[in-house]
Amino acid sequence: MNLSAMKNTLALAYFATAFLVLPVMAENPSPLVYEGSEGPGQGKHIVFIANDHEYRSEETSPLIAKILAKHYGFRCTVLFGIDENGHIKAGGAPVPGMEALKDADLLFFYTRFMKLPDEQVDLLVDYFERGGPVVGLRTSTHCFNGQKGKWEKLNFNYKGEDYLGGLGEQILGNTWNKERGQGHYGGNHQMGGRITPVAEAKDHPVNTGVTQMHTYSGAYSSQPPAASTPLLEVQVLNTFEASDDINAQKPIVNAGWARDHYVAPSGAKKEARVVYTSYGASEDVLDEDARRFLVNACLWAGGWEDVITPDLDVSIVGGFDPVPYTTGAFARQGVKPSDLAGWDSQVMPAEARIWGVGDSSEGMVSKLSRALKSRPELVKKLEMTYPEFDASLYQSEDKKPKK
């Protein structure tokens, strides 16, 4: 073999080896789009951003998107946090597809503690700079945390007077701050909530047809911003499930509001409709009135309130099987946005494994135990679905069999 041929052979061997050992990164998946075929939403585009760690925004958002698309004809694009394998990740991941915001008529915003590439944040900021309306849920008041560089001011704990409290406080009206914003009020996995319209706002379009809802996510103590209209209030219960056993130690507090303006990241005041509510866990939207409020909120915020009636169809489209809210556990694993396509799809697919089942480490057992204690029916379901699931691991000490 001559010298030239030897060099070529070695080069080919090198590149072949390199391709074998380099990690293969999945391409960013196409956004999930539900395209309505008829109804008042024809020609209108709603973008959903689902990227929180805890309350299953990746389940709530496609559910509401399917309702608005199927029943009312909107084009609904759902964007998720996506991991390196192209799977939906519950919080803490980049959100590809933000270009969809360029022609969005409304943003449905359900996020928590995001830290995104600048080019993705740029597109979100552009939406607010043009005064786009927004419906925000639960943890979106603390939507950014740890963002560095040009968009540090969007963080929930930003202290600069130029954008105090970050995107959550300036756009939605609150941030995670007990003194001037929000804090936990009802215990997660222990105390459900009874949410009703504020009496003075019962005739607001967003409350049309809404009477009472039961929510499983623990209540927040929220302070409505100045120049807003309080819409909802929550009474903490002593029970996780719906009951009349109210917690007398926790007076009724606010659970949502509407307003007609916000401050964009540039500091410019924008005239735009905003609705915020502190509920939104995927288990919450099993309740028909919880879904009704969110659908009404989208219609009002987008300027389509003429569509709202007390008996709007808010029935679930396809299947819906929510899992408990918890950080670092329970989220369905290995689901791609395309798995949720189509009217008949289930949110989430039944075959997708539940995060944490079969993990007997102390930390995971502790996480699962807290949630399973108040969900005995789920324990039975897990026993039937996963042969390796050992219910005794998750029993409280007083219920464990004596050795």
Tab-separated table of C-alpha atoms in Angstrom:
chain	number	residue	atom	x	y	z
A	1	MET	CA	0.000	0.000	0.000
A	2	ASN	CA	1.466	3.388	-0.971
A	3	LEU	CA	1.670	6.286	1.456
A	4	SER	CA	-1.289	8.142	-0.050
A	5	ALA	CA	-3.590	5.095	0.162
A	6	MET	CA	-2.512	4.456	3.746
A	7	LYS	CA	-3.386	8.031	4.740
A	8	ASN	CA	-6.830	7.718	3.152
A	9	THR	CA	-7.475	4.427	4.939
A	10	LEU	CA	-6.478	5.882	8.293
A	11	ALA	CA	-8.653	8.947	7.730
A	12	LEU	CA	-11.690	6.815	6.901
A	13	ALA	CA	-11.103	4.649	9.971
A	14	TYR	CA	-10.845	7.751	12.153
A	15	PHE	CA	-14.086	9.258	10.932
A	16	ALA	CA	-15.929	5.952	11.141
A	17	THR	CA	-14.837	5.586	14.766
A	18	ALA	CA	-15.800	9.169	15.528
A	19	PHE	CA	-19.299	8.639	14.223
A	20	LEU	CA	-19.657	5.549	16.375
A	21	VAL	CA	-18.738	7.269	19.616
A	22	LEU	CA	-20.288	10.704	19.169
A	23	PRO	CA	-23.667	11.037	20.954
A	24	VAL	CA	-26.623	11.321	18.627
A	25	MET	CA	-28.791	14.328	19.467
A	26	ALA	CA	-32.405	14.135	18.434
A	27	GLU	CA	-33.657	16.888	16.169
A	28	ASN	CA	-36.097	19.313	17.738
A	29	PRO	CA	-39.541	17.796	17.225
A	30	SER	CA	-42.169	19.681	15.286
A	31	PRO	CA	-44.557	21.628	17.525
A	32	LEU	CA	-47.812	19.961	18.488
A	33	VAL	CA	-50.619	21.648	16.556
A	34	TYR	CA	-54.358	21.104	16.911
A	35	GLU	CA	-56.080	22.595	13.878
A	36	GLY	CA	-59.750	23.387	14.339
A	37	SER	CA	-61.918	23.014	11.262
A	38	GLU	CA	-64.900	25.219	12.089
A	39	GLY	CA	-66.111	27.706	14.648
A	40	PRO	CA	-65.478	31.276	15.818
A	41	GLY	CA	-61.768	30.602	16.248
A	42	GLN	CA	-61.143	30.140	12.544
A	43	GLY	CA	-58.117	32.187	11.487
A	44	LYS	CA	-57.007	32.731	15.092
A	45	HIS	CA	-53.855	31.239	16.609
A	46	ILE	CA	-53.311	30.446	20.296
A	47	VAL	CA	-49.838	29.390	21.467
A	48	PHE	CA	-49.483	27.348	24.671
A	49	ILE	CA	-46.144	27.219	26.510
A	50	ALA	CA	-46.005	24.299	28.970
A	51	ASN	CA	-42.750	24.138	30.910
A	52	ASP	CA	-43.078	23.700	34.684
A	53	HIS	CA	-41.426	21.182	36.989
A	54	GLU	CA	-44.300	20.299	39.261
A	55	TYR	CA	-47.953	20.821	38.388
A	56	ARG	CA	-48.130	18.922	35.085
A	57	SER	CA	-48.485	21.858	32.682
A	58	GLU	CA	-47.580	19.316	29.993
A	59	GLU	CA	-50.981	17.690	30.668
A	60	THR	CA	-53.169	20.738	31.383
A	61	SER	CA	-52.046	22.689	28.309
A	62	PRO	CA	-52.788	20.145	25.553
A	63	LEU	CA	-56.126	19.373	27.202
A	64	ILE	CA	-57.266	23.020	27.000
A	65	ALA	CA	-55.731	23.369	23.529
A	66	LYS	CA	-57.753	20.422	22.214
A	67	ILE	CA	-60.977	21.865	23.653
A	68	LEU	CA	-60.428	25.271	22.027
A	69	ALA	CA	-59.418	23.749	18.696
A	70	LYS	CA	-62.029	20.993	18.416
A	71	HIS	CA	-65.045	22.824	19.850
A	72	TYR	CA	-64.307	26.373	18.683
A	73	GLY	CA	-62.069	26.122	15.642
A	74	PHE	CA	-58.860	27.746	16.882
A	75	ARG	CA	-55.416	26.768	15.688
A	76	CYS	CA	-53.625	25.779	18.888
A	77	THR	CA	-49.868	25.235	19.011
A	78	VAL	CA	-48.506	23.611	22.176
A	79	LEU	CA	-44.814	24.086	23.005
A	80	PHE	CA	-43.080	22.003	25.663
A	81	GLY	CA	-39.741	21.806	27.385
A	82	ILE	CA	-37.907	19.151	25.346
A	83	ASP	CA	-34.950	16.985	26.425
A	84	GLU	CA	-32.002	15.858	24.288
A	85	ASN	CA	-33.964	12.824	23.068
A	86	GLY	CA	-36.906	14.839	21.794
A	87	HIS	CA	-39.133	13.877	24.729
A	88	ILE	CA	-41.319	16.204	26.769
A	89	LYS	CA	-39.528	17.154	29.964
A	90	ALA	CA	-41.355	18.489	32.996
A	91	GLY	CA	-39.539	21.799	33.490
A	92	GLY	CA	-35.938	22.894	33.192
A	93	ALA	CA	-35.561	22.315	29.455
A	94	PRO	CA	-35.337	24.502	26.339
A	95	VAL	CA	-38.577	25.209	24.476
A	96	PRO	CA	-38.098	24.770	20.721
A	97	GLY	CA	-40.658	26.231	18.352
A	98	MET	CA	-41.039	29.656	19.968
A	99	GLU	CA	-41.208	31.098	16.446
A	100	ALA	CA	-44.899	30.209	16.653
A	101	LEU	CA	-45.355	33.331	18.784
A	102	LYS	CA	-44.696	35.550	15.778
A	103	ASP	CA	-48.293	35.234	14.566
A	104	ALA	CA	-49.965	34.296	17.856
A	105	ASP	CA	-53.215	36.047	18.780
A	106	LEU	CA	-53.031	34.812	22.391
A	107	LEU	CA	-50.476	33.200	24.711
A	108	PHE	CA	-51.488	30.538	27.240
A	109	PHE	CA	-48.535	30.629	29.635
A	110	TYR	CA	-47.891	27.829	32.149
A	111	THR	CA	-44.267	27.759	33.273
A	112	ARG	CA	-42.014	27.641	36.315
A	113	PHE	CA	-38.360	28.565	36.982
A	114	MET	CA	-37.286	28.499	33.348
A	115	LYS	CA	-33.744	29.187	32.167
A	116	LEU	CA	-33.823	29.368	28.387
A	117	PRO	CA	-31.417	30.153	25.563
A	118	ASP	CA	-31.448	33.866	24.724
A	119	GLU	CA	-32.799	33.244	21.237
A	120	GLN	CA	-35.895	31.575	22.709
A	121	VAL	CA	-36.418	34.332	25.261
A	122	ASP	CA	-36.055	36.925	22.491
A	123	LEU	CA	-39.148	35.513	20.786
A	124	LEU	CA	-41.153	35.538	24.021
A	125	VAL	CA	-40.104	39.110	24.757
A	126	ASP	CA	-41.032	40.168	21.217
A	127	TYR	CA	-44.550	38.877	21.848
A	128	PHE	CA	-44.939	41.074	24.919
A	129	GLU	CA	-43.328	44.066	23.237
A	130	ARG	CA	-46.108	43.993	20.653
A	131	GLY	CA	-48.709	43.882	23.417
A	132	GLY	CA	-49.977	40.326	23.002
A	133	PRO	CA	-52.684	39.180	25.466
A	134	VAL	CA	-51.908	36.407	27.930
A	135	VAL	CA	-53.568	33.853	30.210
A	136	GLY	CA	-51.196	32.740	32.979
A	137	LEU	CA	-51.556	29.776	35.333
A	138	ARG	CA	-50.260	29.037	38.807
A	139	THR	CA	-46.418	29.016	38.776
A	140	SER	CA	-46.125	31.367	35.805
A	141	THR	CA	-45.766	34.211	38.290
A	142	HIS	CA	-42.315	32.765	38.950
A	143	CYS	CA	-41.599	31.759	35.372
A	144	PHE	CA	-37.848	32.521	35.224
A	145	ASN	CA	-35.097	31.673	37.688
A	146	GLY	CA	-31.343	31.694	37.092
A	147	GLN	CA	-31.588	33.417	33.719
A	148	LYS	CA	-28.236	35.111	33.076
A	149	GLY	CA	-27.065	37.935	30.862
A	150	LYS	CA	-29.386	40.106	28.806
A	151	TRP	CA	-32.592	38.660	30.285
A	152	GLU	CA	-31.617	38.438	33.954
A	153	LYS	CA	-34.307	41.023	34.698
A	154	LEU	CA	-37.000	38.428	33.889
A	155	ASN	CA	-36.145	36.300	36.959
A	156	PHE	CA	-38.832	36.052	39.632
A	157	ASN	CA	-36.482	37.406	42.307
A	158	TYR	CA	-35.089	40.319	40.303
A	159	LYS	CA	-34.747	43.284	42.660
A	160	GLY	CA	-33.999	46.073	40.215
A	161	GLU	CA	-36.550	48.867	40.149
A	162	ASP	CA	-36.453	48.793	36.337
A	163	TYR	CA	-38.328	45.453	36.317
A	164	LEU	CA	-39.057	44.501	39.923
A	165	GLY	CA	-40.153	40.908	40.384
A	166	GLY	CA	-39.342	39.977	36.807
A	167	LEU	CA	-41.699	38.867	34.060
A	168	GLY	CA	-44.227	37.356	36.453
A	169	GLU	CA	-44.818	40.512	38.456
A	170	GLN	CA	-44.673	42.901	35.537
A	171	ILE	CA	-46.836	40.902	33.112
A	172	LEU	CA	-49.178	38.820	35.292
A	173	GLY	CA	-49.114	41.026	38.377
A	174	ASN	CA	-47.441	38.812	41.018
A	175	THR	CA	-44.215	37.030	41.824
A	176	TRP	CA	-43.220	34.435	44.407
A	177	ASN	CA	-42.791	36.841	47.312
A	178	LYS	CA	-44.904	36.637	50.465
A	179	GLU	CA	-44.627	40.320	51.289
A	180	ARG	CA	-45.920	41.729	48.009
A	181	GLY	CA	-46.937	38.686	45.992
A	182	GLN	CA	-47.585	35.013	46.638
A	183	GLY	CA	-46.782	32.168	48.978
A	184	HIS	CA	-48.101	28.692	49.831
A	185	TYR	CA	-51.330	28.762	51.809
A	186	GLY	CA	-52.918	25.315	51.618
A	187	GLY	CA	-50.861	22.137	51.941
A	188	ASN	CA	-50.153	20.281	48.698
A	189	HIS	CA	-51.471	16.676	48.676
A	190	GLN	CA	-53.375	17.369	51.893
A	191	MET	CA	-55.753	20.309	51.537
A	192	GLY	CA	-57.973	20.712	48.517
A	193	GLY	CA	-59.587	24.007	47.656
A	194	ARG	CA	-63.091	25.253	46.929
A	195	ILE	CA	-62.835	28.033	44.349
A	196	THR	CA	-65.771	30.327	43.594
A	197	PRO	CA	-66.224	33.601	41.705
A	198	VAL	CA	-65.726	36.806	43.693
A	199	ALA	CA	-69.243	38.149	44.331
A	200	GLU	CA	-68.499	41.530	42.767
A	201	ALA	CA	-67.177	39.826	39.615
A	202	LYS	CA	-69.812	37.140	39.102
A	203	ASP	CA	-71.000	38.953	35.951
A	204	HIS	CA	-67.522	39.307	34.437
A	205	PRO	CA	-67.367	37.410	31.106
A	206	VAL	CA	-64.613	35.120	32.406
A	207	ASN	CA	-66.905	33.909	35.200
A	208	THR	CA	-69.837	33.164	32.879
A	209	GLY	CA	-71.288	29.781	33.819
A	210	VAL	CA	-68.696	29.276	36.582
A	211	THR	CA	-70.224	28.451	39.968
A	212	GLN	CA	-67.811	26.350	42.029
A	213	MET	CA	-64.809	24.181	41.354
A	214	HIS	CA	-62.765	21.758	43.403
A	215	THR	CA	-58.996	21.944	43.029
A	216	TYR	CA	-56.339	19.533	44.250
A	217	SER	CA	-53.355	21.855	44.086
A	218	GLY	CA	-52.650	23.564	47.391
A	219	ALA	CA	-53.935	27.136	47.559
A	220	TYR	CA	-51.667	30.126	47.116
A	221	SER	CA	-52.105	33.307	49.098
A	222	SER	CA	-52.084	35.841	46.258
A	223	GLN	CA	-52.345	39.610	46.319
A	224	PRO	CA	-54.130	41.000	43.252
A	225	PRO	CA	-52.146	43.796	41.617
A	226	ALA	CA	-53.340	47.383	41.575
A	227	ALA	CA	-55.868	48.249	38.872
A	228	SER	CA	-56.974	44.649	38.452
A	229	THR	CA	-60.358	42.968	38.823
A	230	PRO	CA	-60.367	40.087	41.339
A	231	LEU	CA	-62.215	37.174	39.744
A	232	LEU	CA	-61.805	34.106	41.955
A	233	GLU	CA	-61.355	33.275	45.632
A	234	VAL	CA	-60.426	30.033	47.338
A	235	GLN	CA	-61.473	28.440	50.614
A	236	VAL	CA	-58.939	25.891	51.885
A	237	LEU	CA	-60.440	22.557	52.969
A	238	ASN	CA	-59.294	20.091	55.596
A	239	THR	CA	-59.733	17.320	53.037
A	240	PHE	CA	-57.947	16.573	49.787
A	241	GLU	CA	-61.167	15.567	48.037
A	242	ALA	CA	-64.194	17.841	47.738
A	243	SER	CA	-66.117	18.261	50.997
A	244	ASP	CA	-67.792	20.806	53.266
A	245	ASP	CA	-65.011	20.472	55.827
A	246	ILE	CA	-63.537	23.962	55.544
A	247	ASN	CA	-60.329	24.978	57.271
A	248	ALA	CA	-61.480	27.707	59.645
A	249	GLN	CA	-57.869	28.671	60.367
A	250	LYS	CA	-57.398	29.772	56.767
A	251	PRO	CA	-59.766	32.545	55.667
A	252	ILE	CA	-60.755	32.893	52.027
A	253	VAL	CA	-58.022	34.396	49.809
A	254	ASN	CA	-57.790	35.506	46.195
A	255	ALA	CA	-57.299	32.892	43.437
A	256	GLY	CA	-57.286	34.931	40.236
A	257	TRP	CA	-57.793	38.278	38.507
A	258	ALA	CA	-58.001	40.122	35.210
A	259	ARG	CA	-56.436	43.369	34.070
A	260	ASP	CA	-56.026	45.354	30.880
A	261	HIS	CA	-52.345	46.261	30.845
A	262	TYR	CA	-48.815	45.170	31.690
A	263	VAL	CA	-45.236	46.401	31.515
A	264	ALA	CA	-43.149	44.826	28.745
A	265	PRO	CA	-39.445	44.066	29.377
A	266	SER	CA	-38.481	47.313	27.621
A	267	GLY	CA	-40.366	49.194	30.329
A	268	ALA	CA	-43.142	50.225	27.964
A	269	LYS	CA	-46.693	49.983	29.281
A	270	LYS	CA	-48.870	47.875	26.996
A	271	GLU	CA	-52.646	47.907	26.776
A	272	ALA	CA	-53.386	44.185	26.686
A	273	ARG	CA	-55.761	41.828	28.426
A	274	VAL	CA	-54.352	39.557	31.116
A	275	VAL	CA	-56.003	36.773	33.118
A	276	TYR	CA	-54.192	34.953	35.893
A	277	THR	CA	-55.314	32.132	38.184
A	278	SER	CA	-53.399	30.317	40.909
A	279	TYR	CA	-54.849	26.861	40.167
A	280	GLY	CA	-53.976	24.705	37.167
A	281	ALA	CA	-52.589	21.307	38.177
A	282	SER	CA	-53.732	18.699	35.663
A	283	GLU	CA	-55.880	17.024	38.315
A	284	ASP	CA	-57.634	20.385	38.835
A	285	VAL	CA	-59.005	20.430	35.295
A	286	LEU	CA	-60.917	17.208	35.844
A	287	ASP	CA	-63.448	19.688	37.235
A	288	GLU	CA	-65.753	21.068	34.521
A	289	ASP	CA	-65.890	24.581	35.980
A	290	ALA	CA	-62.091	24.650	36.202
A	291	ARG	CA	-61.973	23.985	32.461
A	292	ARG	CA	-64.779	26.473	31.831
A	293	PHE	CA	-62.937	29.298	33.567
A	294	LEU	CA	-59.784	28.674	31.515
A	295	VAL	CA	-61.683	28.509	28.218
A	296	ASN	CA	-63.592	31.693	29.116
A	297	ALA	CA	-60.305	33.346	30.104
A	298	CYS	CA	-58.816	32.599	26.688
A	299	LEU	CA	-61.867	33.898	24.869
A	300	TRP	CA	-62.020	37.125	26.892
A	301	ALA	CA	-58.285	37.809	26.848
A	302	GLY	CA	-58.192	37.319	23.079
A	303	GLY	CA	-61.094	39.737	22.575
A	304	TRP	CA	-63.577	37.035	21.590
A	305	GLU	CA	-65.926	37.388	24.564
A	306	ASP	CA	-68.989	37.481	22.281
A	307	VAL	CA	-68.530	33.719	21.989
A	308	ILE	CA	-68.905	33.127	25.738
A	309	THR	CA	-72.171	31.631	26.991
A	310	PRO	CA	-73.018	29.902	30.297
A	311	ASP	CA	-73.239	26.511	28.578
A	312	LEU	CA	-70.121	26.554	26.395
A	313	ASP	CA	-68.936	23.052	25.524
A	314	VAL	CA	-65.838	22.395	27.616
A	315	SER	CA	-66.008	18.614	27.399
A	316	ILE	CA	-62.724	16.710	27.258
A	317	VAL	CA	-61.542	15.801	23.762
A	318	GLY	CA	-59.949	12.351	23.503
A	319	GLY	CA	-58.594	10.712	26.632
A	320	PHE	CA	-57.313	12.424	29.770
A	321	ASP	CA	-55.558	10.559	32.568
A	322	PRO	CA	-53.646	13.051	34.749
A	323	VAL	CA	-50.951	11.986	37.170
A	324	PRO	CA	-50.226	13.650	40.523
A	325	TYR	CA	-48.264	16.872	40.668
A	326	THR	CA	-44.810	16.522	42.229
A	327	THR	CA	-41.351	17.825	41.381
A	328	GLY	CA	-39.020	15.058	40.247
A	329	ALA	CA	-41.601	12.271	40.131
A	330	PHE	CA	-44.824	11.037	38.487
A	331	ALA	CA	-44.409	12.812	35.130
A	332	ARG	CA	-44.950	10.409	32.233
A	333	GLN	CA	-41.640	9.488	30.603
A	334	GLY	CA	-40.612	9.055	26.980
A	335	VAL	CA	-43.509	11.036	25.479
A	336	LYS	CA	-42.942	13.019	22.296
A	337	PRO	CA	-45.246	15.893	21.271
A	338	SER	CA	-46.333	13.840	18.259
A	339	ASP	CA	-47.704	11.178	20.644
A	340	LEU	CA	-50.387	13.686	21.638
A	341	ALA	CA	-51.474	14.550	18.091
A	342	GLY	CA	-55.035	13.971	16.921
A	343	TRP	CA	-58.411	14.347	18.586
A	344	ASP	CA	-58.481	10.780	19.898
A	345	SER	CA	-55.066	10.893	21.574
A	346	GLN	CA	-54.830	10.464	25.311
A	347	VAL	CA	-53.062	12.977	27.530
A	348	MET	CA	-50.754	11.312	28.473
A	349	PRO	CA	-50.368	7.949	26.641
A	350	ALA	CA	-51.250	5.061	28.948
A	351	GLU	CA	-48.140	3.122	27.916
A	352	ALA	CA	-45.801	5.945	28.982
A	353	ARG	CA	-44.070	4.952	32.200
A	354	ILE	CA	-44.686	6.977	35.346
A	355	TRP	CA	-41.486	8.495	36.709
A	356	GLY	CA	-40.385	6.976	40.001
A	357	VAL	CA	-42.358	3.738	40.026
A	358	GLY	CA	-39.958	0.910	40.860
A	359	ASP	CA	-37.335	3.286	42.290
A	360	SER	CA	-36.857	2.258	45.923
A	361	SER	CA	-34.352	4.972	46.796
A	362	GLU	CA	-35.220	6.861	49.966
A	363	GLY	CA	-35.706	10.178	48.197
A	364	MET	CA	-38.061	8.821	45.553
A	365	VAL	CA	-40.073	6.768	48.033
A	366	SER	CA	-40.532	9.917	50.118
A	367	LYS	CA	-41.781	11.896	47.094
A	368	LEU	CA	-44.212	9.250	45.973
A	369	SER	CA	-45.456	8.516	49.493
A	370	ARG	CA	-46.533	12.114	50.070
A	371	ALA	CA	-48.709	12.088	46.974
A	372	LEU	CA	-50.018	8.522	47.224
A	373	LYS	CA	-51.192	8.935	50.809
A	374	SER	CA	-54.145	10.993	49.591
A	375	ARG	CA	-54.781	8.984	46.406
A	376	PRO	CA	-55.745	5.384	47.361
A	377	GLU	CA	-57.354	4.727	43.970
A	378	LEU	CA	-54.087	5.543	42.239
A	379	VAL	CA	-52.266	3.056	44.480
A	380	LYS	CA	-54.630	0.324	43.262
A	381	LYS	CA	-54.097	1.373	39.656
A	382	LEU	CA	-50.314	1.293	40.004
A	383	GLU	CA	-50.482	-2.170	41.560
A	384	MET	CA	-52.414	-3.411	38.537
A	385	THR	CA	-50.181	-1.678	35.976
A	386	TYR	CA	-46.714	-2.281	37.376
A	387	PRO	CA	-45.949	-5.759	38.817
A	388	GLU	CA	-42.857	-4.351	40.524
A	389	PHE	CA	-44.867	-1.704	42.403
A	390	ASP	CA	-44.746	-2.448	46.135
A	391	ALA	CA	-47.486	-0.455	47.883
A	392	SER	CA	-46.045	-1.225	51.318
A	393	LEU	CA	-43.069	1.025	50.562
A	394	TYR	CA	-45.355	4.052	50.472
A	395	GLN	CA	-47.486	3.442	53.547
A	396	SER	CA	-47.161	5.772	56.506
A	397	GLU	CA	-45.396	4.279	59.498
A	398	ASP	CA	-48.622	3.776	61.429
A	399	LYS	CA	-50.079	1.671	58.592
A	400	LYS	CA	-47.093	-0.536	57.897
A	401	PRO	CA	-47.522	-4.140	59.126
A	402	LYS	CA	-45.630	-4.898	62.340
A	403	LYS	CA	-42.631	-7.132	61.937
